Amino acid sequence: MMSVNLDDLSAAVRYALETTRATTVCPFHAEVIIRVGDDAAESHAYERAKRMLRSDGTTFEANALREEIGHQLAFAADGRCPKCDRTGASG
């Protein structure tokens, strides 16, 4: 299991998205996050993130969680790694 800083909103959301399989990391390009496109997994990630406790015993604010999840899903590649998907390009 990966180590995650649950006090960091971005890291906690990434953890929730990956562990619910709403997103995945390209096995060939570790910097590429891929959005799987599973609405149920994305909802589950939000519910998981809502229940994560920070080191001080508090949870993240719901609107902040929704905003960060939206940001990360918008940033993720849809369905496939664009670096693996290149056709006719070298590199």
mmCIF file of N, CA and C in Angstrom:
data_model
loop_
_atom_site.group_PDB
_atom_site.id
_atom_site.type_symbol
_atom_site.label_atom_id
_atom_site.label_comp_id
_atom_site.label_asym_id
_atom_site.label_seq_id
_atom_site.Cartn_x
_atom_site.Cartn_y
_atom_site.Cartn_z
ATOM 1 N N MET A 1 0.846 -1.183 0.000
ATOM 2 C CA MET A 1 0.000 0.000 0.000
ATOM 3 C C MET A 1 0.886 1.239 0.000
ATOM 4 N N MET A 2 0.469 2.250 -0.755
ATOM 5 C CA MET A 2 1.270 3.455 -0.849
ATOM 6 C C MET A 2 1.148 4.300 0.418
ATOM 7 N N SER A 3 2.204 5.053 0.694
ATOM 8 C CA SER A 3 2.197 5.967 1.822
ATOM 9 C C SER A 3 1.524 7.262 1.373
ATOM 10 N N VAL A 4 0.648 7.781 2.201
ATOM 11 C CA VAL A 4 -0.065 9.004 1.829
ATOM 12 C C VAL A 4 -0.138 9.933 3.032
ATOM 13 N N ASN A 5 0.053 11.210 2.777
ATOM 14 C CA ASN A 5 -0.088 12.228 3.806
ATOM 15 C C ASN A 5 -1.550 12.657 3.822
ATOM 16 N N LEU A 6 -2.298 12.162 4.797
ATOM 17 C CA LEU A 6 -3.732 12.449 4.839
ATOM 18 C C LEU A 6 -4.029 13.865 5.304
ATOM 19 N N ASP A 7 -3.010 14.620 5.703
ATOM 20 C CA ASP A 7 -3.226 16.028 6.046
ATOM 21 C C ASP A 7 -3.223 16.906 4.798
ATOM 22 N N ASP A 8 -2.750 16.374 3.693
ATOM 23 C CA ASP A 8 -2.687 17.119 2.435
ATOM 24 C C ASP A 8 -3.908 16.761 1.593
ATOM 25 N N LEU A 9 -4.760 17.742 1.316
ATOM 26 C CA LEU A 9 -6.006 17.501 0.577
ATOM 27 C C LEU A 9 -5.750 16.834 -0.768
ATOM 28 N N SER A 10 -4.804 17.350 -1.524
ATOM 29 C CA SER A 10 -4.522 16.805 -2.854
ATOM 30 C C SER A 10 -4.084 15.341 -2.776
ATOM 31 N N ALA A 11 -3.197 15.034 -1.841
ATOM 32 C CA ALA A 11 -2.705 13.655 -1.688
ATOM 33 C C ALA A 11 -3.820 12.725 -1.224
ATOM 34 N N ALA A 12 -4.658 13.194 -0.312
ATOM 35 C CA ALA A 12 -5.760 12.370 0.189
ATOM 36 C C ALA A 12 -6.756 12.061 -0.924
ATOM 37 N N VAL A 13 -7.064 13.057 -1.752
ATOM 38 C CA VAL A 13 -7.998 12.848 -2.862
ATOM 39 C C VAL A 13 -7.389 11.898 -3.885
ATOM 40 N N ARG A 14 -6.127 12.069 -4.204
ATOM 41 C CA ARG A 14 -5.477 11.166 -5.158
ATOM 42 C C ARG A 14 -5.533 9.727 -4.646
ATOM 43 N N TYR A 15 -5.256 9.552 -3.364
ATOM 44 C CA TYR A 15 -5.318 8.231 -2.737
ATOM 45 C C TYR A 15 -6.730 7.645 -2.862
ATOM 46 N N ALA A 16 -7.747 8.458 -2.553
ATOM 47 C CA ALA A 16 -9.130 7.979 -2.633
ATOM 48 C C ALA A 16 -9.498 7.594 -4.063
ATOM 49 N N LEU A 17 -9.106 8.403 -5.029
ATOM 50 C CA LEU A 17 -9.409 8.109 -6.434
ATOM 51 C C LEU A 17 -8.704 6.837 -6.901
ATOM 52 N N GLU A 18 -7.443 6.662 -6.513
ATOM 53 C CA GLU A 18 -6.702 5.476 -6.951
ATOM 54 C C GLU A 18 -7.194 4.210 -6.270
ATOM 55 N N THR A 19 -7.480 4.279 -4.975
ATOM 56 C CA THR A 19 -7.872 3.070 -4.253
ATOM 57 C C THR A 19 -9.300 2.624 -4.558
ATOM 58 N N THR A 20 -10.109 3.502 -5.107
ATOM 59 C CA THR A 20 -11.458 3.106 -5.541
ATOM 60 C C THR A 20 -11.469 2.775 -7.036
ATOM 61 N N ARG A 21 -10.320 2.901 -7.647
ATOM 62 C CA ARG A 21 -10.131 2.629 -9.078
ATOM 63 C C ARG A 21 -10.909 3.584 -9.982
ATOM 64 N N ALA A 22 -11.119 4.793 -9.471
ATOM 65 C CA ALA A 22 -11.704 5.850 -10.309
ATOM 66 C C ALA A 22 -10.628 6.384 -11.252
ATOM 67 N N THR A 23 -9.378 6.341 -10.778
ATOM 68 C CA THR A 23 -8.238 6.701 -11.615
ATOM 69 C C THR A 23 -7.177 5.621 -11.465
ATOM 70 N N THR A 24 -6.271 5.613 -12.422
ATOM 71 C CA THR A 24 -5.145 4.692 -12.360
ATOM 72 C C THR A 24 -3.932 5.414 -12.919
ATOM 73 N N VAL A 25 -2.770 4.932 -12.570
ATOM 74 C CA VAL A 25 -1.525 5.494 -13.083
ATOM 75 C C VAL A 25 -1.079 4.619 -14.246
ATOM 76 N N CYS A 26 -0.648 5.256 -15.340
ATOM 77 C CA CYS A 26 -0.141 4.489 -16.474
ATOM 78 C C CYS A 26 1.047 3.651 -16.006
ATOM 79 N N PRO A 27 1.076 2.357 -16.332
ATOM 80 C CA PRO A 27 2.192 1.513 -15.899
ATOM 81 C C PRO A 27 3.520 1.878 -16.578
ATOM 82 N N PHE A 28 3.467 2.641 -17.659
ATOM 83 C CA PHE A 28 4.675 3.001 -18.394
ATOM 84 C C PHE A 28 5.082 4.459 -18.197
ATOM 85 N N HIS A 29 4.155 5.283 -17.749
ATOM 86 C CA HIS A 29 4.404 6.715 -17.555
ATOM 87 C C HIS A 29 3.824 7.114 -16.193
ATOM 88 N N ALA A 30 4.629 7.024 -15.152
ATOM 89 C CA ALA A 30 4.168 7.230 -13.776
ATOM 90 C C ALA A 30 3.567 8.611 -13.546
ATOM 91 N N GLU A 31 3.898 9.572 -14.408
ATOM 92 C CA GLU A 31 3.375 10.927 -14.237
ATOM 93 C C GLU A 31 1.986 11.095 -14.854
ATOM 94 N N VAL A 32 1.484 10.072 -15.558
ATOM 95 C CA VAL A 32 0.189 10.172 -16.234
ATOM 96 C C VAL A 32 -0.900 9.466 -15.417
ATOM 97 N N ILE A 33 -1.885 10.246 -14.996
ATOM 98 C CA ILE A 33 -3.060 9.726 -14.284
ATOM 99 C C ILE A 33 -4.166 9.564 -15.322
ATOM 100 N N ILE A 34 -4.828 8.416 -15.284
ATOM 101 C CA ILE A 34 -5.878 8.114 -16.258
ATOM 102 C C ILE A 34 -7.220 8.014 -15.536
ATOM 103 N N ARG A 35 -8.194 8.762 -16.035
ATOM 104 C CA ARG A 35 -9.560 8.688 -15.500
ATOM 105 C C ARG A 35 -10.239 7.488 -16.130
ATOM 106 N N VAL A 36 -10.708 6.578 -15.286
ATOM 107 C CA VAL A 36 -11.310 5.338 -15.763
ATOM 108 C C VAL A 36 -12.687 5.594 -16.370
ATOM 109 N N GLY A 37 -13.421 6.562 -15.837
ATOM 110 C CA GLY A 37 -14.751 6.869 -16.372
ATOM 111 C C GLY A 37 -15.857 6.100 -15.693
ATOM 112 N N ASP A 38 -15.632 5.662 -14.465
ATOM 113 C CA ASP A 38 -16.611 4.896 -13.699
ATOM 114 C C ASP A 38 -17.255 5.830 -12.669
ATOM 115 N N ASP A 39 -18.487 6.260 -12.936
ATOM 116 C CA ASP A 39 -19.175 7.200 -12.041
ATOM 117 C C ASP A 39 -19.313 6.654 -10.622
ATOM 118 N N ALA A 40 -19.586 5.361 -10.498
ATOM 119 C CA ALA A 40 -19.738 4.756 -9.169
ATOM 120 C C ALA A 40 -18.414 4.813 -8.402
ATOM 121 N N ALA A 41 -17.310 4.548 -9.085
ATOM 122 C CA ALA A 41 -15.997 4.613 -8.430
ATOM 123 C C ALA A 41 -15.672 6.040 -8.008
ATOM 124 N N GLU A 42 -16.047 7.005 -8.826
ATOM 125 C CA GLU A 42 -15.805 8.411 -8.480
ATOM 126 C C GLU A 42 -16.639 8.825 -7.268
ATOM 127 N N SER A 43 -17.878 8.382 -7.201
ATOM 128 C CA SER A 43 -18.723 8.657 -6.034
ATOM 129 C C SER A 43 -18.167 7.980 -4.792
ATOM 130 N N HIS A 44 -17.703 6.758 -4.957
ATOM 131 C CA HIS A 44 -17.106 6.017 -3.853
ATOM 132 C C HIS A 44 -15.849 6.737 -3.356
ATOM 133 N N ALA A 45 -15.052 7.282 -4.267
ATOM 134 C CA ALA A 45 -13.843 8.019 -3.888
ATOM 135 C C ALA A 45 -14.204 9.226 -3.025
ATOM 136 N N TYR A 46 -15.264 9.934 -3.392
ATOM 137 C CA TYR A 46 -15.704 11.082 -2.607
ATOM 138 C C TYR A 46 -16.125 10.635 -1.204
ATOM 139 N N GLU A 47 -16.898 9.562 -1.138
ATOM 140 C CA GLU A 47 -17.345 9.051 0.165
ATOM 141 C C GLU A 47 -16.156 8.598 1.012
ATOM 142 N N ARG A 48 -15.179 7.963 0.388
ATOM 143 C CA ARG A 48 -13.980 7.526 1.115
ATOM 144 C C ARG A 48 -13.205 8.736 1.631
ATOM 145 N N ALA A 49 -13.024 9.727 0.780
ATOM 146 C CA ALA A 49 -12.271 10.921 1.173
ATOM 147 C C ALA A 49 -12.981 11.678 2.299
ATOM 148 N N LYS A 50 -14.316 11.691 2.283
ATOM 149 C CA LYS A 50 -15.077 12.372 3.344
ATOM 150 C C LYS A 50 -14.805 11.766 4.711
ATOM 151 N N ARG A 51 -14.492 10.491 4.745
ATOM 152 C CA ARG A 51 -14.310 9.787 6.007
ATOM 153 C C ARG A 51 -12.841 9.733 6.469
ATOM 154 N N MET A 52 -11.936 10.198 5.651
ATOM 155 C CA MET A 52 -10.520 10.191 6.030
ATOM 156 C C MET A 52 -10.279 11.210 7.134
ATOM 157 N N LEU A 53 -9.552 10.774 8.138
ATOM 158 C CA LEU A 53 -9.230 11.659 9.246
ATOM 159 C C LEU A 53 -7.804 12.179 9.100
ATOM 160 N N ARG A 54 -7.669 13.484 9.296
ATOM 161 C CA ARG A 54 -6.342 14.086 9.316
ATOM 162 C C ARG A 54 -5.705 13.794 10.674
ATOM 163 N N SER A 55 -4.431 14.133 10.820
ATOM 164 C CA SER A 55 -3.711 13.817 12.059
ATOM 165 C C SER A 55 -4.337 14.482 13.284
ATOM 166 N N ASP A 56 -5.068 15.582 13.083
ATOM 167 C CA ASP A 56 -5.713 16.248 14.223
ATOM 168 C C ASP A 56 -7.116 15.699 14.501
ATOM 169 N N GLY A 57 -7.510 14.645 13.775
ATOM 170 C CA GLY A 57 -8.802 14.001 14.004
ATOM 171 C C GLY A 57 -9.968 14.628 13.261
ATOM 172 N N THR A 58 -9.711 15.661 12.457
ATOM 173 C CA THR A 58 -10.780 16.311 11.702
ATOM 174 C C THR A 58 -10.850 15.735 10.285
ATOM 175 N N THR A 59 -11.948 16.033 9.612
ATOM 176 C CA THR A 59 -12.114 15.624 8.221
ATOM 177 C C THR A 59 -11.998 16.858 7.331
ATOM 178 N N PHE A 60 -11.886 16.622 6.035
ATOM 179 C CA PHE A 60 -11.840 17.729 5.080
ATOM 180 C C PHE A 60 -13.243 18.284 4.870
ATOM 181 N N GLU A 61 -13.342 19.556 4.534
ATOM 182 C CA GLU A 61 -14.605 20.212 4.244
ATOM 183 C C GLU A 61 -15.159 19.655 2.929
ATOM 184 N N ALA A 62 -16.445 19.376 2.891
ATOM 185 C CA ALA A 62 -17.075 18.714 1.741
ATOM 186 C C ALA A 62 -16.862 19.476 0.438
ATOM 187 N N ASN A 63 -17.036 20.799 0.459
ATOM 188 C CA ASN A 63 -16.864 21.570 -0.777
ATOM 189 C C ASN A 63 -15.421 21.530 -1.267
ATOM 190 N N ALA A 64 -14.475 21.563 -0.348
ATOM 191 C CA ALA A 64 -13.061 21.471 -0.731
ATOM 192 C C ALA A 64 -12.765 20.118 -1.366
ATOM 193 N N LEU A 65 -13.353 19.066 -0.821
ATOM 194 C CA LEU A 65 -13.180 17.727 -1.397
ATOM 195 C C LEU A 65 -13.756 17.656 -2.805
ATOM 196 N N ARG A 66 -14.984 18.146 -2.972
ATOM 197 C CA ARG A 66 -15.609 18.107 -4.301
ATOM 198 C C ARG A 66 -14.781 18.891 -5.316
ATOM 199 N N GLU A 67 -14.304 20.051 -4.898
ATOM 200 C CA GLU A 67 -13.505 20.880 -5.795
ATOM 201 C C GLU A 67 -12.199 20.180 -6.186
ATOM 202 N N GLU A 68 -11.526 19.571 -5.219
ATOM 203 C CA GLU A 68 -10.246 18.898 -5.503
ATOM 204 C C GLU A 68 -10.462 17.648 -6.353
ATOM 205 N N ILE A 69 -11.521 16.897 -6.078
ATOM 206 C CA ILE A 69 -11.821 15.722 -6.909
ATOM 207 C C ILE A 69 -12.100 16.168 -8.337
ATOM 208 N N GLY A 70 -12.898 17.216 -8.502
ATOM 209 C CA GLY A 70 -13.179 17.744 -9.839
ATOM 210 C C GLY A 70 -11.920 18.186 -10.548
ATOM 211 N N HIS A 71 -11.038 18.853 -9.826
ATOM 212 C CA HIS A 71 -9.774 19.306 -10.399
ATOM 213 C C HIS A 71 -8.930 18.118 -10.867
ATOM 214 N N GLN A 72 -8.794 17.116 -10.002
ATOM 215 C CA GLN A 72 -7.964 15.963 -10.363
ATOM 216 C C GLN A 72 -8.567 15.160 -11.507
ATOM 217 N N LEU A 73 -9.880 15.018 -11.529
ATOM 218 C CA LEU A 73 -10.509 14.282 -12.632
ATOM 219 C C LEU A 73 -10.402 15.059 -13.939
ATOM 220 N N ALA A 74 -10.504 16.384 -13.862
ATOM 221 C CA ALA A 74 -10.365 17.202 -15.068
ATOM 222 C C ALA A 74 -8.941 17.147 -15.612
ATOM 223 N N PHE A 75 -7.963 17.038 -14.734
ATOM 224 C CA PHE A 75 -6.557 16.988 -15.118
ATOM 225 C C PHE A 75 -6.167 15.626 -15.698
ATOM 226 N N ALA A 76 -6.856 14.577 -15.271
ATOM 227 C CA ALA A 76 -6.515 13.212 -15.697
ATOM 228 C C ALA A 76 -6.855 12.993 -17.174
ATOM 229 N N ALA A 77 -6.079 12.121 -17.801
ATOM 230 C CA ALA A 77 -6.351 11.736 -19.191
ATOM 231 C C ALA A 77 -7.599 10.851 -19.211
ATOM 232 N N ASP A 78 -8.443 11.027 -20.219
ATOM 233 C CA ASP A 78 -9.670 10.239 -20.314
ATOM 234 C C ASP A 78 -9.416 8.870 -20.934
ATOM 235 N N GLY A 79 -9.512 7.842 -20.091
ATOM 236 C CA GLY A 79 -9.535 6.470 -20.576
ATOM 237 C C GLY A 79 -8.221 5.840 -20.995
ATOM 238 N N ARG A 80 -7.313 6.621 -21.575
ATOM 239 C CA ARG A 80 -6.063 6.050 -22.087
ATOM 240 C C ARG A 80 -4.928 7.028 -21.869
ATOM 241 N N CYS A 81 -3.735 6.491 -21.781
ATOM 242 C CA CYS A 81 -2.549 7.330 -21.632
ATOM 243 C C CYS A 81 -2.225 7.980 -22.975
ATOM 244 N N PRO A 82 -2.181 9.302 -23.036
ATOM 245 C CA PRO A 82 -1.869 9.952 -24.312
ATOM 246 C C PRO A 82 -0.440 9.682 -24.789
ATOM 247 N N LYS A 83 0.466 9.382 -23.868
ATOM 248 C CA LYS A 83 1.841 9.080 -24.260
ATOM 249 C C LYS A 83 1.930 7.690 -24.894
ATOM 250 N N CYS A 84 1.130 6.751 -24.414
ATOM 251 C CA CYS A 84 1.104 5.407 -24.996
ATOM 252 C C CYS A 84 0.297 5.389 -26.281
ATOM 253 N N ASP A 85 -0.648 6.311 -26.398
ATOM 254 C CA ASP A 85 -1.613 6.324 -27.484
ATOM 255 C C ASP A 85 -1.128 7.039 -28.743
ATOM 256 N N ARG A 86 0.033 7.625 -28.655
ATOM 257 C CA ARG A 86 0.535 8.384 -29.825
ATOM 258 C C ARG A 86 0.653 7.466 -31.041
ATOM 259 N N THR A 87 0.179 7.953 -32.159
ATOM 260 C CA THR A 87 0.300 7.184 -33.395
ATOM 261 C C THR A 87 1.125 7.996 -34.375
ATOM 262 N N GLY A 88 2.109 7.365 -34.944
ATOM 263 C CA GLY A 88 2.948 8.025 -35.939
ATOM 264 C C GLY A 88 3.944 9.000 -35.360
ATOM 265 N N ALA A 89 4.038 9.065 -34.033
ATOM 266 C CA ALA A 89 5.012 9.985 -33.397
ATOM 267 C C ALA A 89 6.152 9.180 -32.814
ATOM 268 N N SER A 90 7.317 9.724 -32.881
ATOM 269 C CA SER A 90 8.458 9.026 -32.264
ATOM 270 C C SER A 90 8.598 9.512 -30.838
ATOM 271 N N GLY A 91 9.097 8.602 -29.959
ATOM 272 C CA GLY A 91 9.351 8.975 -28.572
ATOM 273 C C GLY A 91 8.377 8.356 -27.720
#
